[in-house]
Amino acid sequence: MKGKIFAKRINVPIENIKCSKNRDSFLKRVKENDQKKKEAKEKGSWVQLKCQLAPPREEHFVRTSGKEPELLPVNSWHEFM
């Protein structure tokens, strides 16, 4: 074989082929960013265009239903595998 690339062919009915929707969200974000840039340029201000990380979840209490929490030693996950 020595580095040769062989083309593979598969037979799939045309009804089962769908376009990927991964790029749709990207293109939507690009259009929104262009609009934000245009508005910021008119106002003479700066705008953040990079994707932002999701904020941390809000705090909440965990209910134990009257049971005591079980404390696990540090390497106890080996036992469960």
Coordinates of N, CA and C in Angstrom, one line a residue:
M1 N 0.8 -1.2 0.0 CA 0.0 0.0 0.0 C 0.9 1.3 0.0
K2 N 1.9 1.3 0.8 CA 2.9 2.4 0.8 C 2.4 3.8 0.6
G3 N 1.5 4.2 1.4 CA 1.0 5.6 1.3 C 0.0 5.9 0.3
K4 N -0.5 4.9 -0.5 CA -1.5 5.1 -1.5 C -2.9 5.3 -0.8
I5 N -3.7 6.2 -1.4 CA -5.0 6.4 -0.8 C -6.0 5.8 -1.8
F6 N -6.8 4.9 -1.2 CA -7.8 4.3 -2.0 C -9.2 4.9 -1.8
A7 N -9.9 5.3 -2.9 CA -11.2 5.9 -2.7 C -12.2 4.8 -2.4
K8 N -13.1 5.0 -1.4 CA -14.1 4.1 -1.0 C -15.4 4.6 -1.5
R9 N -16.2 3.7 -1.9 CA -17.6 4.0 -2.4 C -18.6 3.3 -1.6
I10 N -19.7 4.0 -1.3 CA -20.8 3.3 -0.6 C -22.1 3.6 -1.4
N11 N -23.0 2.7 -1.3 CA -24.2 2.8 -2.0 C -25.3 3.1 -1.0
V12 N -25.9 4.3 -1.0 CA -26.9 4.8 -0.1 C -28.0 5.4 -0.9
P13 N -29.3 5.0 -0.6 CA -30.4 5.7 -1.3 C -30.4 7.2 -1.0
I14 N -30.7 7.9 -2.0 CA -30.7 9.4 -2.0 C -31.7 9.9 -0.9
E15 N -32.7 9.2 -0.5 CA -33.7 9.6 0.5 C -33.0 9.7 1.9
N16 N -32.0 8.9 2.1 CA -31.3 8.9 3.4 C -30.2 9.9 3.6
I17 N -29.9 10.7 2.6 CA -28.8 11.6 2.7 C -29.4 13.0 3.2
K18 N -28.8 13.5 4.2 CA -29.2 14.9 4.7 C -28.0 15.8 4.8
C19 N -28.2 17.0 4.5 CA -27.1 18.0 4.7 C -26.8 18.2 6.1
S20 N -25.6 18.4 6.5 CA -25.2 18.6 7.9 C -25.6 20.0 8.3
K21 N -26.1 20.2 9.5 CA -26.6 21.4 10.0 C -25.5 22.1 10.9
N22 N -24.3 21.6 11.0 CA -23.3 22.1 11.8 C -22.9 23.5 11.4
R23 N -22.9 23.8 10.1 CA -22.5 25.0 9.6 C -23.5 26.1 9.7
D24 N -24.8 25.7 9.8 CA -25.9 26.7 9.9 C -25.7 27.6 11.1
S25 N -25.4 27.1 12.3 CA -25.2 27.9 13.5 C -24.0 28.8 13.3
F26 N -23.0 28.3 12.7 CA -21.8 29.2 12.4 C -22.1 30.4 11.5
L27 N -22.8 30.1 10.4 CA -23.2 31.2 9.5 C -24.2 32.2 10.2
K28 N -25.0 31.7 11.0 CA -26.0 32.6 11.8 C -25.2 33.5 12.7
R29 N -24.1 32.9 13.4 CA -23.3 33.7 14.3 C -22.5 34.7 13.5
V30 N -22.0 34.4 12.3 CA -21.3 35.3 11.5 C -22.1 36.5 11.1
K31 N -23.4 36.2 10.7 CA -24.3 37.3 10.3 C -24.6 38.2 11.5
E32 N -24.8 37.6 12.7 CA -25.1 38.4 13.9 C -23.9 39.2 14.2
N33 N -22.6 38.7 14.1 CA -21.4 39.4 14.4 C -21.2 40.6 13.4
D34 N -21.5 40.4 12.2 CA -21.4 41.4 11.2 C -22.4 42.6 11.5
Q35 N -23.6 42.2 11.9 CA -24.6 43.2 12.3 C -24.1 44.0 13.6
K36 N -23.5 43.3 14.6 CA -23.0 43.9 15.8 C -21.9 44.9 15.4
K37 N -21.0 44.4 14.5 CA -19.8 45.2 14.1 C -20.3 46.5 13.5
K38 N -21.3 46.4 12.6 CA -21.9 47.5 11.9 C -22.4 48.5 12.9
E39 N -23.2 48.1 13.8 CA -23.9 48.9 14.8 C -22.8 49.6 15.7
A40 N -21.8 48.8 16.1 CA -20.7 49.4 16.9 C -19.9 50.4 16.2
K41 N -19.7 50.2 14.9 CA -18.9 51.2 14.1 C -19.7 52.5 14.0
E42 N -21.0 52.4 13.8 CA -21.8 53.6 13.7 C -21.8 54.4 15.1
K43 N -21.8 53.7 16.2 CA -21.8 54.3 17.5 C -20.4 54.7 17.9
G44 N -19.4 54.1 17.3 CA -18.0 54.4 17.6 C -17.6 53.7 18.9
S45 N -18.2 52.6 19.2 CA -17.8 51.8 20.4 C -17.2 50.5 20.0
W46 N -16.9 49.7 21.1 CA -16.3 48.4 20.9 C -17.3 47.3 21.3
V47 N -17.3 46.2 20.6 CA -18.2 45.1 20.9 C -17.4 43.8 21.0
Q48 N -17.8 42.9 21.9 CA -17.2 41.6 22.1 C -17.9 40.6 21.1
L49 N -17.1 40.0 20.3 CA -17.6 39.1 19.2 C -17.3 37.6 19.5
K50 N -16.3 37.4 20.4 CA -15.9 36.0 20.6 C -17.0 35.2 21.3
C51 N -17.0 33.9 21.1 CA -17.9 33.1 21.9 C -17.6 33.1 23.3
Q52 N -18.6 33.2 24.2 CA -18.4 33.3 25.6 C -18.7 31.9 26.2
L53 N -17.9 31.6 27.2 CA -18.2 30.3 28.0 C -19.5 30.4 28.7
A54 N -20.1 29.3 28.9 CA -21.3 29.3 29.7 C -21.0 29.6 31.1
P55 N -21.9 30.4 31.8 CA -21.6 30.7 33.2 C -21.8 29.5 34.1
P56 N -21.2 29.5 35.3 CA -21.4 28.4 36.2 C -22.9 28.3 36.6
R57 N -23.3 27.1 36.9 CA -24.6 26.8 37.4 C -24.9 27.5 38.7
E58 N -26.2 27.8 38.9 CA -26.5 28.5 40.1 C -26.4 27.5 41.3
E59 N -26.2 28.1 42.5 CA -26.1 27.2 43.7 C -27.4 26.6 44.0
H60 N -27.4 25.5 44.6 CA -28.6 24.8 45.1 C -28.3 23.8 46.2
F61 N -29.3 23.4 47.0 CA -29.1 22.4 48.0 C -29.4 21.1 47.4
V62 N -28.6 20.1 47.8 CA -28.9 18.7 47.4 C -29.6 18.0 48.6
R63 N -30.7 17.5 48.3 CA -31.5 16.8 49.3 C -31.1 15.3 49.4
T64 N -30.9 14.8 50.6 CA -30.5 13.4 50.8 C -31.7 12.6 51.3
S65 N -32.8 13.1 51.5 CA -34.0 12.4 51.9 C -33.8 11.6 53.2
G66 N -33.1 12.3 54.2 CA -32.8 11.7 55.5 C -31.7 10.7 55.6
K67 N -31.0 10.5 54.5 CA -29.9 9.6 54.5 C -28.6 10.3 54.7
E68 N -27.6 9.7 55.4 CA -26.4 10.3 55.6 C -25.5 10.2 54.3
P69 N -24.8 11.3 54.0 CA -23.9 11.2 52.8 C -22.8 10.1 53.0
E70 N -22.5 9.4 51.9 CA -21.4 8.4 52.0 C -20.1 9.1 51.6
L71 N -19.1 9.0 52.4 CA -17.8 9.6 52.1 C -17.0 8.5 51.5
L72 N -16.4 8.8 50.3 CA -15.6 7.8 49.6 C -14.1 8.2 49.7
P73 N -13.3 7.2 49.8 CA -11.9 7.5 49.8 C -11.4 8.0 48.5
V74 N -10.2 8.5 48.4 CA -9.8 9.2 47.2 C -9.8 8.3 46.0
N75 N -9.2 7.0 46.1 CA -9.1 6.2 44.9 C -10.2 5.1 44.8
S76 N -11.4 5.4 45.3 CA -12.5 4.4 45.4 C -13.1 4.2 44.0
W77 N -12.8 5.0 43.0 CA -13.4 4.8 41.7 C -12.9 3.6 41.0
H78 N -11.7 3.1 41.4 CA -11.2 1.9 40.9 C -12.1 0.7 41.1
E79 N -12.7 0.7 42.3 CA -13.6 -0.4 42.7 C -14.8 -0.5 41.8
F80 N -15.3 0.6 41.2 CA -16.5 0.6 40.4 C -16.3 0.2 39.0
M81 N -15.0 0.2 38.6 CA -14.8 -0.2 37.2 C -14.7 -1.6 36.9

